[in-house]
XYZ file of C-alpha atoms in Angstrom:
194
model
C -69.147 28.769 -70.774
C -66.509 25.892 -70.551
C -67.273 22.104 -67.781
C -65.562 23.218 -64.771
C -67.805 26.888 -65.126
C -71.059 24.666 -65.659
C -70.277 21.960 -63.356
C -69.068 24.838 -60.130
C -72.276 26.508 -61.205
C -74.451 23.213 -60.836
C -72.468 22.149 -57.504
C -73.390 26.200 -56.681
C -77.112 26.254 -57.261
C -77.705 22.522 -55.750
C -76.949 23.644 -52.543
C -78.984 26.994 -52.619
C -81.865 25.139 -53.519
C -81.120 22.603 -50.325
C -80.637 25.235 -47.845
C -83.864 26.747 -49.486
C -85.978 23.436 -49.345
C -84.438 23.290 -45.633
C -85.560 26.191 -43.929
C -88.678 26.888 -46.126
C -90.060 23.249 -45.811
C -88.908 24.140 -41.426
C -90.200 27.159 -41.388
C -93.726 26.736 -43.163
C -94.569 23.165 -44.501
C -92.876 20.953 -47.157
C -95.748 21.919 -49.848
C -94.100 24.982 -49.511
C -90.812 23.537 -50.607
C -92.145 21.629 -53.166
C -90.781 24.290 -56.032
C -87.348 24.409 -54.146
C -87.499 19.792 -54.188
C -88.886 19.752 -57.750
C -85.780 21.672 -58.978
C -83.305 19.277 -57.379
C -85.483 16.677 -58.416
C -85.182 18.057 -61.553
C -81.151 18.252 -61.247
C -81.101 14.576 -60.748
C -83.697 14.279 -63.481
C -82.329 16.454 -66.391
C -80.173 14.221 -68.344
C -82.134 10.800 -68.255
C -79.918 10.003 -64.540
C -83.580 9.684 -61.816
C -82.855 6.230 -63.407
C -79.591 5.145 -61.700
C -80.985 6.972 -58.922
C -82.301 4.020 -56.644
C -78.609 4.379 -53.767
C -79.854 7.839 -52.814
C -83.812 7.062 -52.093
C -81.688 2.877 -50.312
C -80.086 6.583 -48.018
C -83.065 8.498 -48.140
C -85.401 5.708 -47.046
C -82.981 4.067 -43.978
C -82.915 7.655 -42.450
C -86.657 8.346 -42.168
C -87.168 3.897 -41.273
C -84.678 5.485 -38.674
C -86.238 9.513 -37.956
C -89.315 7.384 -37.261
C -87.916 4.137 -35.150
C -86.496 6.840 -32.836
C -89.602 9.086 -33.065
C -91.289 6.134 -31.691
C -88.711 5.177 -29.273
C -89.513 8.841 -27.486
C -86.107 10.560 -28.902
C -87.097 13.082 -30.024
C -90.993 14.686 -31.133
C -92.540 17.236 -33.312
C -94.726 19.013 -31.018
C -95.784 21.039 -34.348
C -99.323 19.021 -36.620
C -98.474 18.540 -39.642
C -99.421 16.369 -42.524
C -96.760 12.956 -40.921
C -95.766 9.395 -43.090
C -97.598 6.705 -41.082
C -95.229 6.103 -37.947
C -95.551 9.258 -37.735
C -92.442 11.370 -39.240
C -94.016 14.842 -40.526
C -93.279 14.436 -44.748
C -91.476 17.530 -44.626
C -88.279 15.076 -42.572
C -88.394 13.078 -45.000
C -88.919 15.120 -47.539
C -85.660 16.369 -46.180
C -84.119 13.259 -46.838
C -84.474 13.177 -49.859
C -82.854 15.910 -50.554
C -80.303 15.811 -49.279
C -79.036 12.712 -50.476
C -79.532 14.055 -53.683
C -77.396 17.050 -52.708
C -74.464 13.715 -52.622
C -73.671 13.505 -56.543
C -73.540 17.286 -56.964
C -72.514 20.394 -54.337
C -70.887 17.599 -50.953
C -69.249 15.079 -53.244
C -65.677 16.618 -52.940
C -66.653 16.239 -48.921
C -68.218 12.907 -49.307
C -65.487 12.173 -51.326
C -62.769 12.268 -48.568
C -64.812 9.898 -45.647
C -62.006 10.876 -43.200
C -63.339 14.063 -43.135
C -67.270 14.132 -43.602
C -67.948 11.049 -41.519
C -66.590 13.375 -38.279
C -68.409 15.626 -40.214
C -72.041 13.211 -40.143
C -71.754 12.839 -36.589
C -71.042 17.309 -35.564
C -73.495 18.717 -38.095
C -76.562 15.985 -38.535
C -77.288 17.282 -34.837
C -76.695 21.007 -35.038
C -79.126 20.317 -38.135
C -81.177 19.011 -35.353
C -81.002 21.564 -32.417
C -81.617 23.237 -35.284
C -85.143 22.032 -35.795
C -85.276 22.406 -31.559
C -84.653 26.332 -32.026
C -86.639 26.341 -34.115
C -89.782 24.500 -33.057
C -90.259 21.891 -35.184
C -89.444 18.987 -33.069
C -87.895 18.084 -29.609
C -86.089 16.043 -27.943
C -84.158 16.433 -24.640
C -80.601 16.974 -24.922
C -78.818 14.210 -23.004
C -80.479 12.619 -27.074
C -77.908 14.303 -29.881
C -75.457 11.487 -28.913
C -78.518 9.155 -30.230
C -78.470 11.954 -33.026
C -74.851 12.064 -33.136
C -74.666 8.494 -33.914
C -77.564 8.021 -35.926
C -75.710 10.821 -38.472
C -72.411 9.171 -38.116
C -73.676 6.155 -39.460
C -75.447 7.710 -42.241
C -72.104 9.400 -42.840
C -70.116 5.513 -43.308
C -73.673 4.518 -45.181
C -73.014 7.519 -47.033
C -68.762 6.857 -48.045
C -69.762 2.890 -48.779
C -73.009 3.969 -50.883
C -70.679 6.409 -53.186
C -69.063 3.993 -55.236
C -72.501 3.199 -56.346
C -73.918 5.845 -56.757
C -71.017 7.161 -58.989
C -70.536 3.862 -61.155
C -74.183 4.146 -61.154
C -73.166 7.511 -63.803
C -74.549 10.261 -60.843
C -72.964 13.352 -60.700
C -72.174 16.433 -63.150
C -70.625 15.469 -65.209
C -72.571 12.538 -66.279
C -68.829 11.050 -65.480
C -66.421 10.608 -62.765
C -64.270 13.077 -63.591
C -60.531 11.486 -63.597
C -61.695 8.174 -63.266
C -60.110 5.536 -65.227
C -62.134 2.843 -65.946
C -59.694 -0.670 -63.951
C -59.726 2.310 -61.310
C -61.361 1.074 -57.968
C -63.770 3.343 -56.074
C -62.678 1.957 -52.895
C -64.149 4.751 -49.847
C -61.344 4.014 -47.621
C -58.181 4.094 -50.470
C -55.511 6.770 -49.896
C -55.511 9.481 -52.558
C -53.206 8.934 -54.934
């Protein structure tokens, strides 16, 4: 099997695993999502890349902390009693932050490489995802909170855009080296394409 097909299959499996993790964690709870989550972790671990994943984990930690702040400010709540972190955020929500960042160097890399598209999409899709959580009755917020959630996710998009060169240089991509990147070529997040 050629490397292009392997990359496509790897990225497709990464996207599917994230979606499975999202739906199962929300509908059933974090424990039921562990198999899909473990496979996402395995994708990063394979080839010894887990030690290089700290930039992604920092992004996830910032997302979790931002959620905890918004939760404690009353922007949203989680009505169903589930296992929570010390700040009150459910474990499943924190798991989804980690699962999300593990899609960045793989299935979402094509989009994260286009910041002028990626940042507005984060600003729009983040609140849509949270709204789906409201519809599925796992979280609650007043619809006037959508702009706050949009700002959170827009900020996450900017953070990812500026961290992307860092995690790509660390070899977090399938295949392990960034495709078509010369050693001397800078990885500026807002630079126009060649």
